[in-house]
XYZ file of C-alpha atoms in Angstrom:
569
model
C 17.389 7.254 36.987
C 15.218 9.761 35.456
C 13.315 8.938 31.829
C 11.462 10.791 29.760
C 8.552 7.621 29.433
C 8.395 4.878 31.030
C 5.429 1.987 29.670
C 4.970 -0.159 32.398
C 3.552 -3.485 33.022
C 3.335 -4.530 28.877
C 3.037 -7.768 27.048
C 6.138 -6.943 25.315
C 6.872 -8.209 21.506
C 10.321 -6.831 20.176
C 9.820 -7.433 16.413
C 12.891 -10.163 17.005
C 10.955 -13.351 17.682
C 11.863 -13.745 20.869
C 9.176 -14.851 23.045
C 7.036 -12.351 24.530
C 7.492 -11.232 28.320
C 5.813 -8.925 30.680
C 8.071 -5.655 31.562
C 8.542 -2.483 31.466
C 10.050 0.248 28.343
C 11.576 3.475 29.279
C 12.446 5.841 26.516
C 15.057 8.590 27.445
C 15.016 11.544 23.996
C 14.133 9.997 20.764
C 15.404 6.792 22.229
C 14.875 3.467 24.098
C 16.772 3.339 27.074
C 15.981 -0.017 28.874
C 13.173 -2.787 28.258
C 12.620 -5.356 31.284
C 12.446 -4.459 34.882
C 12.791 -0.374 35.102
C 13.861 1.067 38.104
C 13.488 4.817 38.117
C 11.151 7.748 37.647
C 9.926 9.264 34.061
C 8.281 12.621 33.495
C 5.275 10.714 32.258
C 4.375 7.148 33.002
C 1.722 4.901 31.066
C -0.057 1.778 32.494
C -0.126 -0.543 29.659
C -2.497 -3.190 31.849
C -0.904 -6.195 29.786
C -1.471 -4.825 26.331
C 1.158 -5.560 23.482
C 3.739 -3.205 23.416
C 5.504 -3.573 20.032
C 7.845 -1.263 17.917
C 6.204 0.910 15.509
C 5.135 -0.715 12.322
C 7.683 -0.365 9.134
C 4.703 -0.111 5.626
C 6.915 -1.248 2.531
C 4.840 -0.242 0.428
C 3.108 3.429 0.173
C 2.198 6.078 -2.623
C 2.247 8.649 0.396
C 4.943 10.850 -1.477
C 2.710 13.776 -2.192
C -0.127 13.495 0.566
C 2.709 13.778 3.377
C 3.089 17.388 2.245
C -0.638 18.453 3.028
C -1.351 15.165 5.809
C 1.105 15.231 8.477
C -0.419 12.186 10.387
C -0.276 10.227 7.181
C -4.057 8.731 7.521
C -4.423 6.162 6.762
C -1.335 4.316 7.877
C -1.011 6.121 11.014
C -4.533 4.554 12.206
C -2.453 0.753 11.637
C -0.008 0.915 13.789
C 2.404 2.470 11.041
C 4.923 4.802 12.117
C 7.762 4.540 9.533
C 6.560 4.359 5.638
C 8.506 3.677 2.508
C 7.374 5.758 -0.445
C 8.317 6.070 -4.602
C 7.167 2.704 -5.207
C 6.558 1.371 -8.673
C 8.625 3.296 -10.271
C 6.372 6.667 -10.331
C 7.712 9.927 -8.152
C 7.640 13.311 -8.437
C 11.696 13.645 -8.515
C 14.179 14.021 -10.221
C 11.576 16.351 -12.463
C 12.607 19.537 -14.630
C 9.937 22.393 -14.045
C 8.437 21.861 -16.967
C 7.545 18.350 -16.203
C 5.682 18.747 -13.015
C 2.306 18.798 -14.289
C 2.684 15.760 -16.270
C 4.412 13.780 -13.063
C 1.269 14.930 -11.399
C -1.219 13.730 -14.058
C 0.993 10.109 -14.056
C 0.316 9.953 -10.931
C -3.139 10.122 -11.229
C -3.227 7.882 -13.849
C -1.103 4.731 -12.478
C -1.924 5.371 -8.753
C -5.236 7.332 -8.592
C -4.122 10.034 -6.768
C -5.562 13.133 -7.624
C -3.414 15.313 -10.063
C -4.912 18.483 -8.549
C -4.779 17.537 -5.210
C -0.840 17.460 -6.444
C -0.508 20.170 -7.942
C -2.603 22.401 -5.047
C -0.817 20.947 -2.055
C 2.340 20.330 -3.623
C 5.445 23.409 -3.103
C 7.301 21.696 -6.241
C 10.727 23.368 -4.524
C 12.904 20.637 -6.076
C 14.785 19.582 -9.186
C 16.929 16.586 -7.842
C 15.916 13.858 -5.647
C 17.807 14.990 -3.019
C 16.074 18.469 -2.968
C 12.780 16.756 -2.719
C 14.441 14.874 0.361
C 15.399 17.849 1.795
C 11.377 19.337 1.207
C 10.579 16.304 3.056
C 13.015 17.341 6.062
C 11.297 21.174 5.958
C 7.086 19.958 6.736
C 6.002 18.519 9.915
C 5.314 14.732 10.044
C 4.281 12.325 12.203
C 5.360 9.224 11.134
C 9.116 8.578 9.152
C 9.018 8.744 6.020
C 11.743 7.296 3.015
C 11.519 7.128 -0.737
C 13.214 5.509 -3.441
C 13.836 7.420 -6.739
C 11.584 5.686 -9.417
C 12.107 5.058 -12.976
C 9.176 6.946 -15.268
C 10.906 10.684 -13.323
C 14.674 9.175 -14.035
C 13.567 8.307 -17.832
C 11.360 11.639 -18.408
C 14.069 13.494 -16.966
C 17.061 12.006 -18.823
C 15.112 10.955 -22.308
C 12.631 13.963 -22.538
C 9.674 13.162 -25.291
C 11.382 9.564 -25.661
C 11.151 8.388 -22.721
C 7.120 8.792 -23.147
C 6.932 6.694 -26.375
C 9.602 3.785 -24.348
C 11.950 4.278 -26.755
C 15.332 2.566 -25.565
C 17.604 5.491 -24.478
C 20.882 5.903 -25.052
C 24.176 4.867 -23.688
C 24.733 8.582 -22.571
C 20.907 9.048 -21.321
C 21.483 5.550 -19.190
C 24.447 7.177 -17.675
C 22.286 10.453 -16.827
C 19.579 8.285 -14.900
C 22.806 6.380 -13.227
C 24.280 9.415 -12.242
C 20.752 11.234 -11.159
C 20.088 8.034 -8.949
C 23.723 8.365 -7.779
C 22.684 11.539 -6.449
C 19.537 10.410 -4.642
C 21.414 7.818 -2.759
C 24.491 9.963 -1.867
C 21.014 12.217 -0.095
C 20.062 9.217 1.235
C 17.134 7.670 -1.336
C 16.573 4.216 0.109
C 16.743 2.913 -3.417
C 15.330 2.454 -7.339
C 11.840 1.643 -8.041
C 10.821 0.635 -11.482
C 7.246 -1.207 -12.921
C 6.714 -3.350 -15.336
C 3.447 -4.131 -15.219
C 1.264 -2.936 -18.489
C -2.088 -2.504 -15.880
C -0.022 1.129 -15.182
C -1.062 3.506 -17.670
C 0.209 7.006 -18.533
C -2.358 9.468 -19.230
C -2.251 8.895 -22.633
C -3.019 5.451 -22.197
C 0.214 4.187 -23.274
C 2.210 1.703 -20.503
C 4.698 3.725 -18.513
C 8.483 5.229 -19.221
C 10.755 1.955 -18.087
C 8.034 -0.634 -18.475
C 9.702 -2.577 -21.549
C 13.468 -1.601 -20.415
C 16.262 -3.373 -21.765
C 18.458 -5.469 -18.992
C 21.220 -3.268 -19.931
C 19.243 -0.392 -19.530
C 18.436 -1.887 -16.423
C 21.828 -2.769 -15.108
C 22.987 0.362 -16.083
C 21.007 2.558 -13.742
C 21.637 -0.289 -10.749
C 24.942 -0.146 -11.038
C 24.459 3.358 -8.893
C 23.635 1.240 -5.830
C 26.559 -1.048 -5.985
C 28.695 1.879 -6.223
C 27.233 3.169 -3.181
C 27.061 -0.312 -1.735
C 23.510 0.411 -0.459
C 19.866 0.813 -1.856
C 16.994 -1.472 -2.545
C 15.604 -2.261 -5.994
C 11.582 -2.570 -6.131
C 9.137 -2.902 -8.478
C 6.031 -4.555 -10.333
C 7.170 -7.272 -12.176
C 5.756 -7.834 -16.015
C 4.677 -11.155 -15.069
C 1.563 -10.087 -17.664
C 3.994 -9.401 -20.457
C 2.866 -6.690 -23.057
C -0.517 -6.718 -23.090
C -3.589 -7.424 -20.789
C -4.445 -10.513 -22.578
C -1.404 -13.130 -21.693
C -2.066 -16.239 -21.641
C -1.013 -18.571 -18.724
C 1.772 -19.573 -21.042
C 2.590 -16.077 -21.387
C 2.554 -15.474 -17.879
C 4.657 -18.761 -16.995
C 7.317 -17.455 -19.951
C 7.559 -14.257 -18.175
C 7.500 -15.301 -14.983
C 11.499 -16.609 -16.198
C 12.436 -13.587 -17.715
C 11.519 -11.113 -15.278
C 12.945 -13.365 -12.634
C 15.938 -13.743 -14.911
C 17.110 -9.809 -15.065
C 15.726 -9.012 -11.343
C 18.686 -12.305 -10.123
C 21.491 -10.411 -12.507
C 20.863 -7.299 -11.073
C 20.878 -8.660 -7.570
C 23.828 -10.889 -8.021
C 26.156 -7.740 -10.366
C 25.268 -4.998 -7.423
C 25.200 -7.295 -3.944
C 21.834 -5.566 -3.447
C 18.541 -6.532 -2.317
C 15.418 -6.868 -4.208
C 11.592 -6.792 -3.817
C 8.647 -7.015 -5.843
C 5.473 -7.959 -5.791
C 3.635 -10.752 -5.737
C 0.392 -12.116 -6.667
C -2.595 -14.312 -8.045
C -3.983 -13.372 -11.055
C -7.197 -14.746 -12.642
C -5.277 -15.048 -15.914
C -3.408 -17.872 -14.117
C -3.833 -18.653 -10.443
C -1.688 -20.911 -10.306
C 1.410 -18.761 -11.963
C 2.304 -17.841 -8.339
C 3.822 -20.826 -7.578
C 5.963 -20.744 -10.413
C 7.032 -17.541 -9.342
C 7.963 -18.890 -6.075
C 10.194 -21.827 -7.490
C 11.826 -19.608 -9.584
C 12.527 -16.991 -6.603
C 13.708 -19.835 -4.352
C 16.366 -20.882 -6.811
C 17.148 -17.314 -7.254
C 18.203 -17.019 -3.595
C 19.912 -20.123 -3.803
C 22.200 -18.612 -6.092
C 23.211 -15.725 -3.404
C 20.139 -12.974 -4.926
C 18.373 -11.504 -1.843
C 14.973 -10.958 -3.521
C 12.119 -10.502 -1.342
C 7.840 -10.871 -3.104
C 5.935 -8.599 -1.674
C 2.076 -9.767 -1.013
C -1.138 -8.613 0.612
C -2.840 -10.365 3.733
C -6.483 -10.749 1.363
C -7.334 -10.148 -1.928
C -7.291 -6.338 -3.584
C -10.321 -5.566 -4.586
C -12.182 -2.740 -6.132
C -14.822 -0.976 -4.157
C -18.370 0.155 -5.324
C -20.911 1.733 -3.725
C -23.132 4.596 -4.286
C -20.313 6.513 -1.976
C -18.333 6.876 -5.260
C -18.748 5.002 -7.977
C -20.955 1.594 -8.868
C -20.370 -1.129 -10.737
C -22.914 -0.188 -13.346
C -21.718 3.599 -14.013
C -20.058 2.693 -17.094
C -22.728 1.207 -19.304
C -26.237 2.317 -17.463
C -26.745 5.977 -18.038
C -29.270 5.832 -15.358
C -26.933 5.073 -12.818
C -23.759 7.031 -13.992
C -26.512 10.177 -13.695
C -26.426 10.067 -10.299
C -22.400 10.148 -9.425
C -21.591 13.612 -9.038
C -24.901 14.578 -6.912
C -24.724 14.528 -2.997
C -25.632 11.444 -1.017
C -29.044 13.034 -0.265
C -30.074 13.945 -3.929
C -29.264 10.274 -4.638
C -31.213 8.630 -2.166
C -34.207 11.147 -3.112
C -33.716 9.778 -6.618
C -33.074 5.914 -5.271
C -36.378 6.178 -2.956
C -38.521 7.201 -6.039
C -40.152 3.726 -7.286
C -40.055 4.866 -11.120
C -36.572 6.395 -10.415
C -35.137 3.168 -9.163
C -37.220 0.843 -11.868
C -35.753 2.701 -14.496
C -32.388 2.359 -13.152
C -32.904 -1.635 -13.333
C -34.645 -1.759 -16.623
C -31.412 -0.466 -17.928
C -29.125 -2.172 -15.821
C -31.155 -5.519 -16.954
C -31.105 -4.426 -20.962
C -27.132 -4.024 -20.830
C -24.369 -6.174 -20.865
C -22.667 -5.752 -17.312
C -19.126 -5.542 -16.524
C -18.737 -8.330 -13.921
C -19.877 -11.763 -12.046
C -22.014 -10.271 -9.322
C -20.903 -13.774 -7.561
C -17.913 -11.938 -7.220
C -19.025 -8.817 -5.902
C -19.132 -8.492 -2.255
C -21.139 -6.752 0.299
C -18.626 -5.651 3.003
C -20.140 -4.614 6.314
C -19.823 -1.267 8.178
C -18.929 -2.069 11.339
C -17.229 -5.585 11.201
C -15.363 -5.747 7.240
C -14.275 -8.996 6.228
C -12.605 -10.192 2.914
C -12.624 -13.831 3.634
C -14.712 -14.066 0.708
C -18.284 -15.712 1.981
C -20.343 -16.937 -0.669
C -23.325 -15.954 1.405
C -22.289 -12.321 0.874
C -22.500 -11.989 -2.883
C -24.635 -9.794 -4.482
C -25.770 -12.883 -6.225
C -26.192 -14.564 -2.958
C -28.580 -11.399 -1.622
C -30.698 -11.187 -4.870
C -31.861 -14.793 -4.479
C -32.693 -14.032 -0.954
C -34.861 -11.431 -1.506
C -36.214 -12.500 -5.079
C -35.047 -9.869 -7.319
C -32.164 -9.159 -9.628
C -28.531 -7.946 -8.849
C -29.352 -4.326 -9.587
C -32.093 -3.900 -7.986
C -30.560 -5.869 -4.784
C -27.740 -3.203 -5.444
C -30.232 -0.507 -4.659
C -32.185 -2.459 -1.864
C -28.751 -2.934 0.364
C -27.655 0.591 -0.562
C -31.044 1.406 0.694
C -30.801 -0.339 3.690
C -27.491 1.451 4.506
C -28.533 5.176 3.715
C -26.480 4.893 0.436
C -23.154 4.007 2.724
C -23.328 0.305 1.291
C -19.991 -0.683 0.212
C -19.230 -4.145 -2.329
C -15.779 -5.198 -3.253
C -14.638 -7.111 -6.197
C -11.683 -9.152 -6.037
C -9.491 -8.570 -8.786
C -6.161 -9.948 -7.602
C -5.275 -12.292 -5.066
C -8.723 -13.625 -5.545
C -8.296 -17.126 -3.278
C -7.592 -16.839 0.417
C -5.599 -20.164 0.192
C -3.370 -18.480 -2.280
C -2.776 -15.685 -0.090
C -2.039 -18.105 2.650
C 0.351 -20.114 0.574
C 2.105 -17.159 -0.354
C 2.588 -15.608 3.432
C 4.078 -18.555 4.720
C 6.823 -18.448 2.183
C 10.160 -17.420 3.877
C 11.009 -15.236 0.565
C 8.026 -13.110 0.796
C 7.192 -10.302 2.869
C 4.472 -8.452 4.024
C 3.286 -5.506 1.141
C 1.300 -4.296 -1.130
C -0.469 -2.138 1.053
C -0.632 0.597 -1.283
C -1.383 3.531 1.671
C -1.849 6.832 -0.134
C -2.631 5.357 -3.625
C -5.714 4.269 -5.375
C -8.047 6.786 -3.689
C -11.662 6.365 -4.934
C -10.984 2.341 -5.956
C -9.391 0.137 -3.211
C -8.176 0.668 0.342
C -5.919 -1.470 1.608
C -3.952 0.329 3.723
C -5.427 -1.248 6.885
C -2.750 -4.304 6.102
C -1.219 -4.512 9.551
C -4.395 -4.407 11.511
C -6.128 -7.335 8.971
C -2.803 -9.482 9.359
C -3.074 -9.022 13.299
C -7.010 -9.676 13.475
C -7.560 -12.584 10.922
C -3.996 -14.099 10.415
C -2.369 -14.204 13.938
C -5.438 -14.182 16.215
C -8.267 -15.156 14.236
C -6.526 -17.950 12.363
C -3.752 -19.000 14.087
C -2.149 -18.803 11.577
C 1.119 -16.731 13.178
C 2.317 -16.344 16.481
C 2.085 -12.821 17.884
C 6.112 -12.790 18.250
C 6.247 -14.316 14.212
C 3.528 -11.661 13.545
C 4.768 -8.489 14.747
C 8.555 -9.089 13.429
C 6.893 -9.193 9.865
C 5.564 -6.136 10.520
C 8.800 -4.520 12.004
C 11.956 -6.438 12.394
C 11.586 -8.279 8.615
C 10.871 -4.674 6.621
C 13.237 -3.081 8.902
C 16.037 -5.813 7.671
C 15.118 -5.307 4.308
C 15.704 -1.720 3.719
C 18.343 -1.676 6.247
C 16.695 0.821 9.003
C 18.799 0.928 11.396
C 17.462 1.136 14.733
C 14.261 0.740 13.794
C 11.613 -2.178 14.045
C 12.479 -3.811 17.454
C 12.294 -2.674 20.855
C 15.632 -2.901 22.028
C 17.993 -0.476 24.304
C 19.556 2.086 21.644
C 17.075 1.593 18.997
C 14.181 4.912 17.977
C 11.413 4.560 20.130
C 8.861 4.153 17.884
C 6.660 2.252 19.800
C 2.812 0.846 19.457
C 0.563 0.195 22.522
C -2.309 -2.217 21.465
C -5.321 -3.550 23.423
C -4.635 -6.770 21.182
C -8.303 -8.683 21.729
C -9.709 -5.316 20.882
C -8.022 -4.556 17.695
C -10.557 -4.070 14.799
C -10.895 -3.016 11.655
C -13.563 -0.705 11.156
C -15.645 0.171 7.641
C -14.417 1.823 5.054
C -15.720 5.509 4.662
C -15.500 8.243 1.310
C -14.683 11.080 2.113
C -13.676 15.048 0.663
C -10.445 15.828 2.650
C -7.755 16.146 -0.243
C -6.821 19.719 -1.508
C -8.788 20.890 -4.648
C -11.861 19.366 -2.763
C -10.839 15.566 -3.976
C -12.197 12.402 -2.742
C -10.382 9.102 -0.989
C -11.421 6.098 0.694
C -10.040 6.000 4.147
C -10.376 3.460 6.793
C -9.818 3.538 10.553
C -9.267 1.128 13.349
C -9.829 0.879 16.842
C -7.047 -1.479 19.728
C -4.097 1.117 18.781
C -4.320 2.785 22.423
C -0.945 4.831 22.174
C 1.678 5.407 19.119
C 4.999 7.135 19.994
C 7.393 8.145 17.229
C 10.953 9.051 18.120
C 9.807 9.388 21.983
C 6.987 11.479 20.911
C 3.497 10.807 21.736
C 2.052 10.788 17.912
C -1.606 8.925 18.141
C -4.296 8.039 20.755
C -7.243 5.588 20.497
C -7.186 6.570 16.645
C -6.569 10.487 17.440
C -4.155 12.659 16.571
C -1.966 12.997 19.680
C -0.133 16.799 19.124
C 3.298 15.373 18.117
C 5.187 15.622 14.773
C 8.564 13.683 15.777
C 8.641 11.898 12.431
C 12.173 12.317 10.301
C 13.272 11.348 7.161
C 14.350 7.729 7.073
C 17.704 7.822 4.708
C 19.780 4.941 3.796
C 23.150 4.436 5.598
């Protein structure tokens, strides 16, 4: 029998569980044809030498719903392994939207996910009024990985409510039946479900929290009721686990921990539908997370199929004279040198009065953070096991100076590329481990596409792999790759996608496992309107096919754009 592709001798891990097994996987169209012993011939043929093979990786969580339209390959999920993404998370998208709200979807955007408004509104076409239209833009651009979104609640609100929904006012029974109906229509195009947040750390431009975030359950119930009618649809979102204001206490927290638990199990239990949101440790109360867990356990318990979503290692804000430092907001000195190119700066760091200036004032003001808690992150081998030999705290006493001026000295050292993160959430690795081995929480958080000149974290699957599974030990490679394909895949009910198995979409990874690496995280100018993003690549991923087609090569763009639009059944 003739195949299109035929992988041949592979460590083979179908995102099932099963154990692994050495074989063969021959792909026939967009397709997987056979997986064990392949007899036949195939128009091309790849040696894997005993590498994994694996089925593509399924990324919960992305912001990639605008960057898509001007970045085909997706960076930088499709350097992970990632080859189908979920996008319209937390509740901010750019549809349904009325004309005359585009520019302020773009500029909430900006302001809850950091991505650039005029990288938006330059590389967006904006040739939609529905959800379903925007689905249908999605169908008309090349991709190469497979895309979905759900419809999220700040477009439903501004697009029902108008000038209310901005101020949160509670809308009315008619406007509650608009959004209903509007996500009715998203999910009859094939939206994947309703996204909402919560959380009062998302911001609209005017510095007010976002349309939905104080919602009433009714309000609530109302627009969910759309995906029981429809009997499919997942509903996602950021929990207000902080309550109204940045300053909760950790009674506060535990308090709303039980409320927003509370309407999340209704809605589950009134529509028969699935649920995830995410999950993590907060400095406020680090140990509020295991409240949360209780309470979701007994939530299950009751029939609700809620899913937390966490990360693999803390989220963390990066600084480094690549962008912005930790000092730019209270030491003139340093902000002065943000906007110039890396060469101007380093002129300006090298010059001894230059850089004692900059630490005089650094020294004089009162400073943002706990440089105990800012890390150094290396270049070629980044780790966010959090060392307390890598603090800037940690450096300064090595070489006898100060934190600023051991700021400068490592930037120095790195021709300004330095890089320090600051853990902000999930800020304990036993935390994170506590909450990864809990069967009610799934791998997320990953935030691909979002949060471009403060965190990247969208090298998720290839940390889990490196430091969980292998490193660790933590996982078995069988238990490891179904939570990064099989388990998502369940979730938002994918068919055929996230295990290799005759009949299913050959999406399909090929990794040199005891090679996989992370590599450093990188600034760069890429984004229309000349805007700036943290990116960060990897090396092990030696092939990535997406439906059949040959998408990605040791980290390079292969030629293909097989990727489709991933729509709920």
């Amino acid at each position: 029998m003739a195949y299109d592709l035929i992988i041949r001798n592979a460590n083979i891990v179908d995102g099932t569980r099963a154990p692994s097994h050495v074989g063969d996987v021959a792909v026939s169209g967009d397709r997987i044809a056979a997986v064990g012993d392949v007899d036949g011939k195939a128009k091309r043929t790849i040696e894997a030498d005993g590498h994994l093979v694996t089925p593509g990786f399924i990324d919960i969580h992305t912001h990639l719903d605008a960057q898509v339209f001007w970045d085909p390959i997706a960076s930088s999920s499709c350097w992970h392994g990632v080859t189908s993404a979920v996008m319209g998370n937390c509740g901010v998208t750019f549809a349904p939207c009325k004309p005359g709200d585009r520019d302020y979807l773009a500029r909430l955007m900006e302001s809850v996910e950091d991505v650039p408004a005029k990288s938006i509104n330059s590389g967006l076409s904006w040739n939609w009024e529905t959800y379903g239209e925007y689905l249908r833009a999605l169908d008309g651009i090349p991709k190469g990985i497979n895309v979905g979104g759900l419809v999220g609640h700040c477009a439903l609100r501004l697009y029902a409510m108008g000038e209310d929904a901005l101020q949160n006012k509670p809308p009315t029974s008619d406007e509650i039946a608009t959004m209903r109906e509007a996500v009715s229509e998203a999910l009859a195009e094939g939206a994947l479900g309703f996204s909402t947040s919560r959380s009062p750390m998302h911001r609209t431009p005017d510095g007010d929290v976002v349309p939905g975030t104080h919602a009433s359950p009714d309000e609530l119930q109302g627009i969910c009721a759309a995906l029981a009618e429809h009997g499919k649809g997942v509903v996602e979102g950021v929990p207000g686990f902080l309550g109204k204001d940045d300053e909760a206490t950790r009674r506060d927290i535990l308090q709303n921990i039980d409320r927003e638990l509370g309407w999340i199990t209704d809605v589950c239990l009134a529509t028969g539908r699935p649920a995830t949101f995410g999950l993590t440790q907060t400095r406020a109360a680090p140990k509020a997370y295991g409240r949360a867990l209780r309470r979701l356990a007994e939530s299950n318990d009751k029939g609700a199929r809620i899913r937390m979503q966490s990360t693999t290692h803390p989220i963390a804000v990066l600084y480094g004279f690549q962008n912005r430092t930790p000092f730019d907001s209270v030491v003139p000195a340093f902000r002065a040198l943000r906007d110039l190119p890396m060469d101007r700066k380093l002129a300006k760091l090298r010059d001894p009065a230059q850089r004692a200036a900059m630490v005089e004032q650094a020294l004089s003001a009162t400073l943002p953070m706990d440089f105990d808690e800012l890390y150094l992150m290396s270049r070629t081998d980044p780790r966010y096991d959090l060392d307390p030999t890598q603090t800037l705290s940690a450096y300064a006493a090595r070489l006898g100076t100060s934190a600023p001026d051991a700021f400068i000295e490592l930037s120095l050292a790195e021709d300004g590329m330095a890089l320090f993160n600051y853990p902000f959430i999930n800020p304990e690795m036993e935390a994170v481990e506590r909450m990864l081995n809990d069967p009610n929480v799934v791998l997320g958080l990953g935030d691909s596409g979002a949060h471009c000149g403060v965190v990247m974290d969208a090298g998720l699957p290839t940390h889990f792999l490196t430091y969980w599974v292998r490193e660790r030990g933590k996982f078995s490679i069988e238990e490891g790759i179904h939570k990064l394909t099989g388990e998502p895949a369940s979730l938002y009910d994918l068919e055929g996608r996230g295990s290799l198995t005759a009949g299913s979409f050959a999406d399909i990874n090929v990794i040199d496992f005891e090679a996989l690496k992370l590599r450093g995280v990188e600034y760069v100018h890429d984004f229309p309107a000349g805007a700036g993003r943290f990116i960060q690549e990897a090396q092990g991923y030696r092939h990535m096919f997406v439906n059949g087609q040959h998408f990605m090569q040791d980290g390079e763009h292969a030629g293909a754009f097989a990727g489709t639009v991933l729509r709920s059944r």
